[in-house]
Coordinates of C-alpha atoms and ligand atoms in Angstrom, one line a residue:
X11 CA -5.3 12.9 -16.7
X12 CA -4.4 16.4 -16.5
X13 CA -3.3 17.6 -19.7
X14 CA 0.1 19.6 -19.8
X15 CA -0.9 22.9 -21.1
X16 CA -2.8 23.1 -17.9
X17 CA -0.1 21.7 -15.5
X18 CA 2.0 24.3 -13.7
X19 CA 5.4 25.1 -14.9
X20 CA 7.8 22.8 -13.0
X21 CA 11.0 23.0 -11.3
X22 CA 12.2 19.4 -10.5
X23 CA 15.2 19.0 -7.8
X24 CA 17.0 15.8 -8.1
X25 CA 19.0 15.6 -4.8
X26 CA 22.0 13.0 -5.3
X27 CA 22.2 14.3 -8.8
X28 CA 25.5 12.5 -9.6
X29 CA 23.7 9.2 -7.9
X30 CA 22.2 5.5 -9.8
X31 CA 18.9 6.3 -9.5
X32 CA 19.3 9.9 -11.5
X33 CA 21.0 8.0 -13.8
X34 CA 19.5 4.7 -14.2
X35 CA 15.8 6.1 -13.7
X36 CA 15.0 9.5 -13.2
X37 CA 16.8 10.9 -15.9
X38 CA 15.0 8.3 -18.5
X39 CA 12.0 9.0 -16.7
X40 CA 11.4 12.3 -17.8
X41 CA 13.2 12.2 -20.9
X42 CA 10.3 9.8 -22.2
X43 CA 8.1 12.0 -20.2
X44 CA 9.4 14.9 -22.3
X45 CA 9.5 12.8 -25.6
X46 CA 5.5 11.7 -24.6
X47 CA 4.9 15.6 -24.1
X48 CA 4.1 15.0 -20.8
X49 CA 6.2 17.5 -18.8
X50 CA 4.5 21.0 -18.5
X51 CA 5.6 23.6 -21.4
X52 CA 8.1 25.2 -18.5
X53 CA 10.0 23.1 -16.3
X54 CA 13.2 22.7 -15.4
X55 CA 15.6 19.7 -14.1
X56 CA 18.0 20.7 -11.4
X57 CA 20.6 18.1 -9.9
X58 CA 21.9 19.1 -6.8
X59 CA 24.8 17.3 -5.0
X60 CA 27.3 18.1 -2.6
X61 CA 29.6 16.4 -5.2
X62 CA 30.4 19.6 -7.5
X63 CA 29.6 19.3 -11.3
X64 CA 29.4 21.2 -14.4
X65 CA 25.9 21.4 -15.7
X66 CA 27.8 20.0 -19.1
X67 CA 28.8 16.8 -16.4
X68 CA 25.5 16.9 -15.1
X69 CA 23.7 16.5 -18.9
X70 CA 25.7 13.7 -19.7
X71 CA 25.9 11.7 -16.9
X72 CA 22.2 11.8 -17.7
X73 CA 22.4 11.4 -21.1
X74 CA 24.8 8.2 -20.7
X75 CA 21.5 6.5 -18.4
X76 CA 19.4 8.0 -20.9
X77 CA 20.9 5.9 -23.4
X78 CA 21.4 3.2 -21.6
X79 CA 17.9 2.7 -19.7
X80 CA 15.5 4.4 -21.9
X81 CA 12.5 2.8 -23.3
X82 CA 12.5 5.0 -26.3
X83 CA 14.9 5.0 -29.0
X84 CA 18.4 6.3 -28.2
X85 CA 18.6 10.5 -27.8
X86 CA 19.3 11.9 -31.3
X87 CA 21.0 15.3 -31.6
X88 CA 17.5 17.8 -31.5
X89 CA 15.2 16.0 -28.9
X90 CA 18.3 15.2 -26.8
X91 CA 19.3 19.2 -27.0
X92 CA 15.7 20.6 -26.8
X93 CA 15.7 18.4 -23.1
X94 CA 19.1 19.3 -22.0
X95 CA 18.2 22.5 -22.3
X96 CA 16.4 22.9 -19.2
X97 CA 19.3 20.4 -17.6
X98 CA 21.1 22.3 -14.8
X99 CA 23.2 21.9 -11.6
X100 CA 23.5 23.2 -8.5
X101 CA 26.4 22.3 -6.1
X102 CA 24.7 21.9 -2.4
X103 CA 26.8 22.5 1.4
X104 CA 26.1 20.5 4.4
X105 CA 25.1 23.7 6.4
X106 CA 21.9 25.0 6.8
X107 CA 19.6 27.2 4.9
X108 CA 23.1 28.1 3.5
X109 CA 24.1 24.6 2.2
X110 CA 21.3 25.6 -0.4
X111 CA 21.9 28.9 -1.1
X112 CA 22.6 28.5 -4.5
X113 CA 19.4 26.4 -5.3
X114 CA 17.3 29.1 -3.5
X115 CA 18.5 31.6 -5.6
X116 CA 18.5 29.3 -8.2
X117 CA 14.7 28.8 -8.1
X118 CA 13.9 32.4 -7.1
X119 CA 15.6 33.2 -10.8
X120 CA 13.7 30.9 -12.4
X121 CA 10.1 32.3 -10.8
X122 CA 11.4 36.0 -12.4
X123 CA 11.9 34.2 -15.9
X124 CA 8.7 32.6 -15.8
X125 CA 7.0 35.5 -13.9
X126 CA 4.6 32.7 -11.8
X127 CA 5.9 30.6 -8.2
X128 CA 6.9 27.4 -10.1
X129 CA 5.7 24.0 -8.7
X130 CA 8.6 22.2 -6.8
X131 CA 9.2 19.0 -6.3
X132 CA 12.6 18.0 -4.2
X133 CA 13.2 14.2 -5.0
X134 CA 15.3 12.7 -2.7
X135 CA 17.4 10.2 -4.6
X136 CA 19.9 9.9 -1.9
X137 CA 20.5 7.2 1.2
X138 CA 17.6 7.0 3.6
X139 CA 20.7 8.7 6.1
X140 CA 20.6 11.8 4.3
X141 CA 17.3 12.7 4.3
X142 CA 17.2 14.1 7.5
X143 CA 19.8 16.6 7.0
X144 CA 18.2 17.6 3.7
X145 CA 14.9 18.4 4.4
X146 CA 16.0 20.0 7.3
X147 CA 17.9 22.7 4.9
X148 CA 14.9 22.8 2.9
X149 CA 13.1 23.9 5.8
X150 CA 15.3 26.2 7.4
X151 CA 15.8 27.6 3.6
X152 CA 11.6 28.1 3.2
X153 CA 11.3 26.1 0.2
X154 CA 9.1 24.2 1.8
X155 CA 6.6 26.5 3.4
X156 CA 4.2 26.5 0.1
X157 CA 2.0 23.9 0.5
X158 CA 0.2 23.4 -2.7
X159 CA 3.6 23.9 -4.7
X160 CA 6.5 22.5 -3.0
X161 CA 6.5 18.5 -3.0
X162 CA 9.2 15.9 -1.4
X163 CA 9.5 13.1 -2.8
X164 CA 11.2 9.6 -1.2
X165 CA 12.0 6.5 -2.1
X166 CA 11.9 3.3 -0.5
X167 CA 13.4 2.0 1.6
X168 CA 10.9 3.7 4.3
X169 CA 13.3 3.0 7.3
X170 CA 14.6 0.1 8.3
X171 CA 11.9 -1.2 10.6
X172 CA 9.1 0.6 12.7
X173 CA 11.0 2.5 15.1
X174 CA 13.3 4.4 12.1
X175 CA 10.2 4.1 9.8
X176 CA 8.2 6.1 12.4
X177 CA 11.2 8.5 13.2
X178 CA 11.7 9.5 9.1
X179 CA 8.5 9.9 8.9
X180 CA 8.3 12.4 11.7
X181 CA 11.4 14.2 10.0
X182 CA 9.4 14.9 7.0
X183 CA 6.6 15.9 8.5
X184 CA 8.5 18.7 10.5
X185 CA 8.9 20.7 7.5
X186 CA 6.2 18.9 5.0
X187 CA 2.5 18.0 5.5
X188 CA 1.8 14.7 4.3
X189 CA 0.2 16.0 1.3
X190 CA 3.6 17.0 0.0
X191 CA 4.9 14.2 0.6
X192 CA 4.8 11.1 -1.8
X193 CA 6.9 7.8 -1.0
X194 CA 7.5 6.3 -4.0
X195 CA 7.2 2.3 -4.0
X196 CA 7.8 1.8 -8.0
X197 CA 5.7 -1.4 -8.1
X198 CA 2.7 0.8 -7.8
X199 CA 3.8 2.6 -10.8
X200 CA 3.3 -0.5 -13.0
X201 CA 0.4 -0.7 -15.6
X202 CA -0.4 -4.0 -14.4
X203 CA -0.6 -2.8 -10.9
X204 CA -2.9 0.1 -11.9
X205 CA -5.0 -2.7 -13.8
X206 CA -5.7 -4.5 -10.9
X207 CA -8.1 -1.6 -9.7
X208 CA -9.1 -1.8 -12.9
X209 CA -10.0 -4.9 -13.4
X210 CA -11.8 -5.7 -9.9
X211 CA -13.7 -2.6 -10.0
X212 CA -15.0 -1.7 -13.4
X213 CA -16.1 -5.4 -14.6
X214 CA -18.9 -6.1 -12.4
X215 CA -18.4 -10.1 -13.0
X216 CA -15.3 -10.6 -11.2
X217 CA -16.2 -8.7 -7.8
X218 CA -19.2 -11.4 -7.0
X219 CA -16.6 -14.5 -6.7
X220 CA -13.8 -11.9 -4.7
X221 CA -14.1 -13.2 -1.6
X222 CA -13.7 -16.8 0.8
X223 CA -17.5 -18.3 -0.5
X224 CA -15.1 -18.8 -4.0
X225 CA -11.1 -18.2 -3.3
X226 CA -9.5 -21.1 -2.1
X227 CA -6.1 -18.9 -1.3
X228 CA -4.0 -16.8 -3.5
X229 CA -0.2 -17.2 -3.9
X230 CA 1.8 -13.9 -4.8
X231 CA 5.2 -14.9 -5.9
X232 CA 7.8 -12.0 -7.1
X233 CA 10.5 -13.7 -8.4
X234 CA 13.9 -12.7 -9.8
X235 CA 16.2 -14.6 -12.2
X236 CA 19.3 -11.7 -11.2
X237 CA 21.0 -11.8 -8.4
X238 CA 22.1 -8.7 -6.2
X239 CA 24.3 -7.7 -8.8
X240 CA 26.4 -4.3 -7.9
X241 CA 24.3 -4.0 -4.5
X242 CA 25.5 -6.3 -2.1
X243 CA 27.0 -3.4 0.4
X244 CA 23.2 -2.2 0.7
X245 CA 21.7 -5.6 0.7
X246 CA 23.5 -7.6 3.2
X247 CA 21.7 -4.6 5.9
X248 CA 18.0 -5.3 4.1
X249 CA 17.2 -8.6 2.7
X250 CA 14.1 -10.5 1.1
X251 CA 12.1 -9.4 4.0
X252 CA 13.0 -5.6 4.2
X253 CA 13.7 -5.2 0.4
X254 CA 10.7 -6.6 -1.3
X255 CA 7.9 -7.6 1.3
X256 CA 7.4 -4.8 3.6
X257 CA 6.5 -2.4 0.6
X258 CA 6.4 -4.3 -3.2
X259 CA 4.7 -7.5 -1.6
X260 CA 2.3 -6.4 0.9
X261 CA 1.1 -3.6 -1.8
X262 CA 0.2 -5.9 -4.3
X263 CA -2.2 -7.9 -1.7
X264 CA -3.7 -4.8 -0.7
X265 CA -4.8 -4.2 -4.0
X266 CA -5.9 -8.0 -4.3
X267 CA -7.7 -7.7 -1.1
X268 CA -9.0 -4.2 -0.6
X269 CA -12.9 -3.2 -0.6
X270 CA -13.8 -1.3 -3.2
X271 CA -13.2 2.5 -3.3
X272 CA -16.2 4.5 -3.1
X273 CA -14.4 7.3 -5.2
X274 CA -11.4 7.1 -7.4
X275 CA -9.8 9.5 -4.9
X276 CA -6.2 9.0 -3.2
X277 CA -7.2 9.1 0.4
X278 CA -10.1 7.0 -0.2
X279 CA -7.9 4.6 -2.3
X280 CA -5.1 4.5 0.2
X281 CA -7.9 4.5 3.3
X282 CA -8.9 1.3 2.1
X283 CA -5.3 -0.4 1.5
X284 CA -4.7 0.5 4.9
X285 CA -7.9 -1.4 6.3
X286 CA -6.3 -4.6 4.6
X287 CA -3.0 -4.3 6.5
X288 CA -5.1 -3.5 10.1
X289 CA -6.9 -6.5 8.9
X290 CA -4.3 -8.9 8.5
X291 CA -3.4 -11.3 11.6
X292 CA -0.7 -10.4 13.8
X293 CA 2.1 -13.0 13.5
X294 CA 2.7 -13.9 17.2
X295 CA 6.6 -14.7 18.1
X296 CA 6.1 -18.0 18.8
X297 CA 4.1 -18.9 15.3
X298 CA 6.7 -17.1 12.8
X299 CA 8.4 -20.5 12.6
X300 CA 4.8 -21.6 11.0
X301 CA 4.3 -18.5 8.8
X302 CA 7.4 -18.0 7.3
X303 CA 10.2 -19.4 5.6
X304 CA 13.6 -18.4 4.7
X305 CA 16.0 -18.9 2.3
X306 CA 19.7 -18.0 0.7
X307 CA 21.1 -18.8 -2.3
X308 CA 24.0 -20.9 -3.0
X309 CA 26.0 -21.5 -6.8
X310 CA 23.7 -22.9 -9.2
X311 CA 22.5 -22.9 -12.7
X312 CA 20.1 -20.7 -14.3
X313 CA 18.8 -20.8 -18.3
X314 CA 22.3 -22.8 -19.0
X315 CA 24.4 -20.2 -17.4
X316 CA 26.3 -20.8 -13.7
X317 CA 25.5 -18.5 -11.5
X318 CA 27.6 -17.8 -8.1
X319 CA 26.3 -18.1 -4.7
X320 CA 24.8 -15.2 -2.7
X321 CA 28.2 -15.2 -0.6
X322 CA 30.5 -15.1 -3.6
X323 CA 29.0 -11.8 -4.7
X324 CA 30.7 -8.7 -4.8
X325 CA 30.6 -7.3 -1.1
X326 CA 29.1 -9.8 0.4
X327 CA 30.0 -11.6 3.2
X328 CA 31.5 -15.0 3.0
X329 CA 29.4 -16.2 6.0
X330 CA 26.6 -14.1 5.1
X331 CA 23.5 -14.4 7.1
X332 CA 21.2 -12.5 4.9
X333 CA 18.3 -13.8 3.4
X334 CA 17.7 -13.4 -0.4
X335 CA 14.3 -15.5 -0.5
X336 CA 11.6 -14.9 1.8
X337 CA 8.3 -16.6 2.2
X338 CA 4.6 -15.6 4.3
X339 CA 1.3 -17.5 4.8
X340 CA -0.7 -14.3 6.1
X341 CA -4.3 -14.1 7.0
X342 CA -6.9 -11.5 7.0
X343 CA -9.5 -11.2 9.6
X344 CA -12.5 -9.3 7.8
X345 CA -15.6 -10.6 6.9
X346 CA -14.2 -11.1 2.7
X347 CA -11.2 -12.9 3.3
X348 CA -11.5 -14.8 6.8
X349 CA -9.9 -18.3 6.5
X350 CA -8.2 -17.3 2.7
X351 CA -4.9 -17.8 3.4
X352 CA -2.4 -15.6 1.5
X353 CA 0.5 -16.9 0.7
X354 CA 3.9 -14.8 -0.4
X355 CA 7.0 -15.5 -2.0
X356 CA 9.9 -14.0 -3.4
X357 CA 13.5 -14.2 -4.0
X358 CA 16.8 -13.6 -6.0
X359 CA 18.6 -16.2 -8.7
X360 CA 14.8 -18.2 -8.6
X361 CA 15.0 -20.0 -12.3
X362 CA 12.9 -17.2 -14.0
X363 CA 11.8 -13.5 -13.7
X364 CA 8.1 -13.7 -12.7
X365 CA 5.7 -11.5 -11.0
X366 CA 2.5 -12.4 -10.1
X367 CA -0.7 -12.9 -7.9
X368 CA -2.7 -16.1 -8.7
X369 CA -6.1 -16.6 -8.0
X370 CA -6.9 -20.6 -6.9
X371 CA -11.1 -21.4 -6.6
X372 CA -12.2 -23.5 -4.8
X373 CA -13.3 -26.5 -6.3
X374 CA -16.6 -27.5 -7.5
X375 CA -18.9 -28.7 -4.2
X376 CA -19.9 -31.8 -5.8
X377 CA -17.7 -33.5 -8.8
X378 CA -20.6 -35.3 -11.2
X379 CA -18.0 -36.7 -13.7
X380 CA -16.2 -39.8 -13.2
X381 CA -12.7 -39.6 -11.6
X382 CA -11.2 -40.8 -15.1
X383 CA -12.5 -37.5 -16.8
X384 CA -10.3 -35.1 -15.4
X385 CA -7.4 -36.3 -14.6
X386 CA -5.8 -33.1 -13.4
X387 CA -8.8 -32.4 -12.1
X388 CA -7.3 -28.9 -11.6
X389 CA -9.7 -26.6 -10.3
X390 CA -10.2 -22.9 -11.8
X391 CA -7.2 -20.1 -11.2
X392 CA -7.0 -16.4 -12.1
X393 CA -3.6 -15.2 -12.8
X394 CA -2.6 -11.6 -12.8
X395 CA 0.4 -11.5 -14.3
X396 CA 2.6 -8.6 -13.7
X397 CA 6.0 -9.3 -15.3
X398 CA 7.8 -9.7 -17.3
X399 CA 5.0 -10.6 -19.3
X400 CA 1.8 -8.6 -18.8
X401 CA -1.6 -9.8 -18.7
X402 CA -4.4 -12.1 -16.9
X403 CA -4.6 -15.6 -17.9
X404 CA -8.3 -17.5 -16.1
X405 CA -7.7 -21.2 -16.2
X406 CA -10.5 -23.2 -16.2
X407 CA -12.3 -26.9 -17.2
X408 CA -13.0 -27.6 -20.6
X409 CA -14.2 -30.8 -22.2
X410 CA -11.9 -32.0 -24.8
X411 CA -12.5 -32.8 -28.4
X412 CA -13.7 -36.6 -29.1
X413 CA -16.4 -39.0 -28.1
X414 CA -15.6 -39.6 -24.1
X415 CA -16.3 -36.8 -21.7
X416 CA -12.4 -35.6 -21.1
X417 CA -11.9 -33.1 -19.6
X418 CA -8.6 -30.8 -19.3
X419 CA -7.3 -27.6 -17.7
X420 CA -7.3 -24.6 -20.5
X421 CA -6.3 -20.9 -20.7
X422 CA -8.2 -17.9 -21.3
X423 CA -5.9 -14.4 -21.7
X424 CA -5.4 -10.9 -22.2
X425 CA -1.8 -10.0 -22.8
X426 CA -1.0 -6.2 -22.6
X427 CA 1.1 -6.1 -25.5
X428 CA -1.3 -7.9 -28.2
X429 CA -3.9 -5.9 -26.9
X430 CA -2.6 -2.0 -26.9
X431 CA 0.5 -2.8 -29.4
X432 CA 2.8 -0.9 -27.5
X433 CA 5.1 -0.9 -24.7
X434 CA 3.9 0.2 -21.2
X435 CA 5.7 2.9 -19.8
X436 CA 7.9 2.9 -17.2
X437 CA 6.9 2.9 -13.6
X438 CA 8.7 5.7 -12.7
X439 CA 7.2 8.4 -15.6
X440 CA 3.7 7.3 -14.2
X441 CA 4.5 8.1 -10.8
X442 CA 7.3 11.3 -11.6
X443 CA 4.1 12.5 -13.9
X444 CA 1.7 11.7 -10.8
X445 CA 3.9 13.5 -8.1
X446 CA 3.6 16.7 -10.8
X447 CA 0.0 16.6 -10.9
X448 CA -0.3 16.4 -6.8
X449 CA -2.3 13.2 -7.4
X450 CA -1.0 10.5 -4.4
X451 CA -3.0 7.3 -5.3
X452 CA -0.2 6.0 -6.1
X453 CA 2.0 6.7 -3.5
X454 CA 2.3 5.0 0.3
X455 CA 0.9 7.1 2.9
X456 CA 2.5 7.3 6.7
X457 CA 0.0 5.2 8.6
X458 CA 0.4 2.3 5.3
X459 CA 4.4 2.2 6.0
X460 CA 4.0 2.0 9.9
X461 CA 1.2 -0.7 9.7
X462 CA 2.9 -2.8 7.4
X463 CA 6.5 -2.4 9.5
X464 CA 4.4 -3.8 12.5
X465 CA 2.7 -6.4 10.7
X466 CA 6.9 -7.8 10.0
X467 CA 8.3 -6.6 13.1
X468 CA 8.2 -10.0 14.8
X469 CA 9.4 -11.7 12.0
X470 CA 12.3 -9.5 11.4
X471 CA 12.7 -10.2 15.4
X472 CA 12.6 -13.6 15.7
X473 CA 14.8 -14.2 12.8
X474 CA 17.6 -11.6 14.5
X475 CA 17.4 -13.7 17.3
X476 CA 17.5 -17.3 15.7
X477 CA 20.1 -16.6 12.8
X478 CA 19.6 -19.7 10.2
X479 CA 21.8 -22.8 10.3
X480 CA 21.4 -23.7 6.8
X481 CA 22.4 -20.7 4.8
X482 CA 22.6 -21.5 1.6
X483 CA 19.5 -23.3 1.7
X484 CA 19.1 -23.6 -1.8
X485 CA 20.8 -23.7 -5.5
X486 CA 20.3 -20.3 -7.5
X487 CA 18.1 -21.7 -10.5
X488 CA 15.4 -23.3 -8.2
X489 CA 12.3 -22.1 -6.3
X490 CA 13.6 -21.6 -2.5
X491 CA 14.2 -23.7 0.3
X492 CA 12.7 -26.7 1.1
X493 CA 10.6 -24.5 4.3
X494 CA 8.8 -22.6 1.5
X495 CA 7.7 -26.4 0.2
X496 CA 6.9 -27.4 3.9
X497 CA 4.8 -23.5 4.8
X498 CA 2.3 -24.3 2.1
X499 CA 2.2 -28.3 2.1
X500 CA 1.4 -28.0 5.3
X501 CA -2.4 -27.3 4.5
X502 CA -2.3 -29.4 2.1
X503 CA -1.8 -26.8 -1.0
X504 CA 1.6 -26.1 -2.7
X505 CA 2.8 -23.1 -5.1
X506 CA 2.9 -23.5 -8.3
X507 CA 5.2 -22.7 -11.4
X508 CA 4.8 -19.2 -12.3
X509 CA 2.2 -18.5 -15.7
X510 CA 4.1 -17.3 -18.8
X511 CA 1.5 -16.1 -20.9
X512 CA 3.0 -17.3 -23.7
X513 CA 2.9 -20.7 -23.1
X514 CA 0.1 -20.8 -20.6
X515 CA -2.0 -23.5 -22.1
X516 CA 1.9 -25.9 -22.0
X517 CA 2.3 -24.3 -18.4
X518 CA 2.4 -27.4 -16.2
X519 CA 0.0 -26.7 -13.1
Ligands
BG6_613 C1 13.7 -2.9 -5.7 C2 14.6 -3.8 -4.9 O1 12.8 -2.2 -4.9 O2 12.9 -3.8 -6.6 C3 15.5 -4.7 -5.8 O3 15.4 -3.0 -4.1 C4 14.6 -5.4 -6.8 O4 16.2 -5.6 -5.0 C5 13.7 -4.5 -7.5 O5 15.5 -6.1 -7.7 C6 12.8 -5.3 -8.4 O6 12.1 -4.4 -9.2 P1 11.5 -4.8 -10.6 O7 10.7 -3.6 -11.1 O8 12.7 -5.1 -11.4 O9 10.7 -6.0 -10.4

């Protein structure tokens, strides 16, 4: 890590200052960032919006998400004015180079006070429509012409399927090279993420049985207890598929599957993550029926509590076609993985917040107890569990206390929190503090959105053309539709209930 005293003094540009991410993220974000002393000795925090605002409005609409989101403690009166003190605003037009006058001369004031060309960073917390028009006016205004200084950030979603994917990223790349330009997917901002390089490439014991001679499959299941809450208006244009596979899924088994690095480096990082998607089978049109499964929730129960269906929610439709549960079997043609099939799940209103990828081995060639010993007869699984609990759990055989060989399914774990006795921070100040210190690791390059747009592209096709029949296919409180049962039981293997490390030796398997 670079430390601060040696990171350049930072303006930061939050376009779509008066928006939910500023408030529900970003401003938290670099509060804790600021309360850590992680943000350089000089930087500054300008909103920018087309919607005028006081810098006074501005610091408090922060300070209300601050308060609301933060992981630390609530702001009291000195750290909270220390930080608002380099809180500003900056109303923007729709013109031009003109449209940003004001930030121009904004920023040119604020190299004179700090006598060096500040590092900026313009984070685009605004619609994926906007974009265009923005970074057009930061071109035409040269703020973007500094290579090593000025940085664009965006968030996902990274169009809305190859052809708009492709045609922001060309946008960008009219004014910014694609080293300025990180695209934020926050999942890779998570400690347990990060750990997953961690833990398959700095234990040499793990990396040996990585591969089809041991894996059986692996199951990656992100699954949500809410349910769209206040977003239905964006959501009934994305769904499951859109919102959480093309970028949070597909990243996770990149990092699963990837070879190693040979350097800790971003390119080489990202090089490799890109050879897992080129490697993955193409899903023909006529097979997505056999690879994927889809789902929508209807009313149900979850933890006691009723929860409405997906088409009583606030603006969405009441014949609503969207799916809020999405389901993969995906293969990847390389020498590591060929035959490992990799199966993918996730959904809203499932019975219980859980994120992770789980390991199943393959079972022992030849069984030398008798049947009656292990009943379960369970074979080993590595769990790597990414929320909300965080930790790895290995499962394994163990004989079991008495005279007669018994033998029953155990848990080995490390939890996060035991361990380091504190809270991980937030995804976002790891990648905000990344995207200061030009390090991209973390971030999804071009040629990784495009590749994994193409790898859905028939999927998202095929299902345009054959809308479902049997929306809502399944309760909220319960694990998808029936097809997500039928996708993996039909080789013979089915999911199984997420690991709370808590409880992981009571989990049933
Ligand atoms: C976002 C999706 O990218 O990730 C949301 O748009 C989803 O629909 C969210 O709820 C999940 O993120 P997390 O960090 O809460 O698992």
């Amino acid at each position: 890590m670079e430390s601060t005293t040696s990171m350049e003094p930072t303006a930061f540009i939050i376009f779509g200052a008066s928006g939910d991410l500023a408030w529900r993220k970003l401003g938290p974000a670099l509060y804790n960032l600021h309360l850590d002393g992680w943000l350089p000795g000089r930087f500054a925090i300008i909103g920018a919006d087309r919607k005028a605002m006081s810098d006074d409005v501005f610091r408090s609409h922060l300070r209300d998400g601050i308060g609301r989101f933060s992981r630390q403690d609530k702001t009291s009166e000195t750290d909270w004015g220390d930080f608002a003190s380099h809180l500003s605003f900056v109303e923007t037009g729709t013109d031009g180079a003109g449209g940003l006058q004001t930030l121009t001369e904004r920023l040119e004031e604020i190299d004179k006070t700090w006598g060096v060309p500040a590092r900026r960073i313009f984070y685009m917390a605004v619609p994926p429509s906007a974009i265009g028009a923005i970074t057009g006016q930061i071109g035409a205004a040269n703020l973007s012409q500094d290579r090593e200084r000025a940085r664009v950030v965006v968030e996902k979603p990274i169009g809305y399927d190859l052809g708009s994917a492709r045609a922001l990223n060309r946008t960008l790349g009219v004014h910014f090279e694609e080293r300025q330009i990180f695209r934020i997917d926050h999942y890779l901002g998570k400690e347990t993420v990060q750990n997953i390089l961690a833990f398959r490439f700095a234990n040499p014991i793990f990396e040996p049985i990585w591969n089809r001679r041991y894996v059986d499959h692996m199951t990656i299941t992100v699954a949500e207890a809410v349910g769209v809450e206040h977003r239905g208006g964006y959501y009934e244009h994305t769904g499951a598929l859109r919102d959480m596979v093309q970028n949070h899924l597909l990243q996770l088994l990149c990092l699963t599957a990837m070879e190693p690095p040979v350097a800790f480096d971003a390119d080489e990082i990202r090089s490799k993550k890109a050879d897992v998607l080129r490697a993955i089978r193409p899903i023909r049109h006529e097979d997505v029926h056999l690879y994927t499964a889809r789902g929508q929730y209807g009313p149900g129960w979850i933890s006691g509590q009723q929860a409405a269906g997906y088409r009583q929610e606030p603006e969405v439709a009441p014949d609503s076609r969207t799916e809020t549960f999405a389901a993969l079997k995906l293969l990847v043609d390389n020498w590591r993985w060929q035959g490992v099939p990799f199966y993918l799940r996730t959904g809203k209103r499932l019975p219980f917040q859980a994120s992770e990828i789980s390991v199943r081995f393959r079972s022992v060639p030849h069984n030398s107890f008798p049947a009656e010993s292990a009943p379960d007869g369970q074979p080993a699984r590595l769990v790597i569990c990414i929320q909300p609990e965080e930790g790895i759990v290995i499962k394994f055989q163990a004989k079991q206390p008495g005279p007669r060989m018994r033998l029953r399914q155990v848990g080995m774990r490390f939890s996060y929190c035991e361990t380091f006795q504190k809270p991980s921070p937030d995804a976002y100040e790891t990648l905000l503090w990344d995207v200061m210190t030009g390090d991209a690791t973390l971030f999804m390059r071009e040629d990784q959105v495009e590749a994994a747009w193409s790898l859905l592209m028939p999927v998202l096709e095929v299902w345009q053309e054959n809308p479902p029949v049997d929306f809502p296919n399944h309760p909220a409180g319960t694990w998808g539709p029936e097809s997500a049962e039928i996708l993996i039981a039909r080789d013979g293997r089915s999911w199984l209930l997420p690991t709370r490390l808590g409880d992981e030796e009571n989990c049933p398997d």
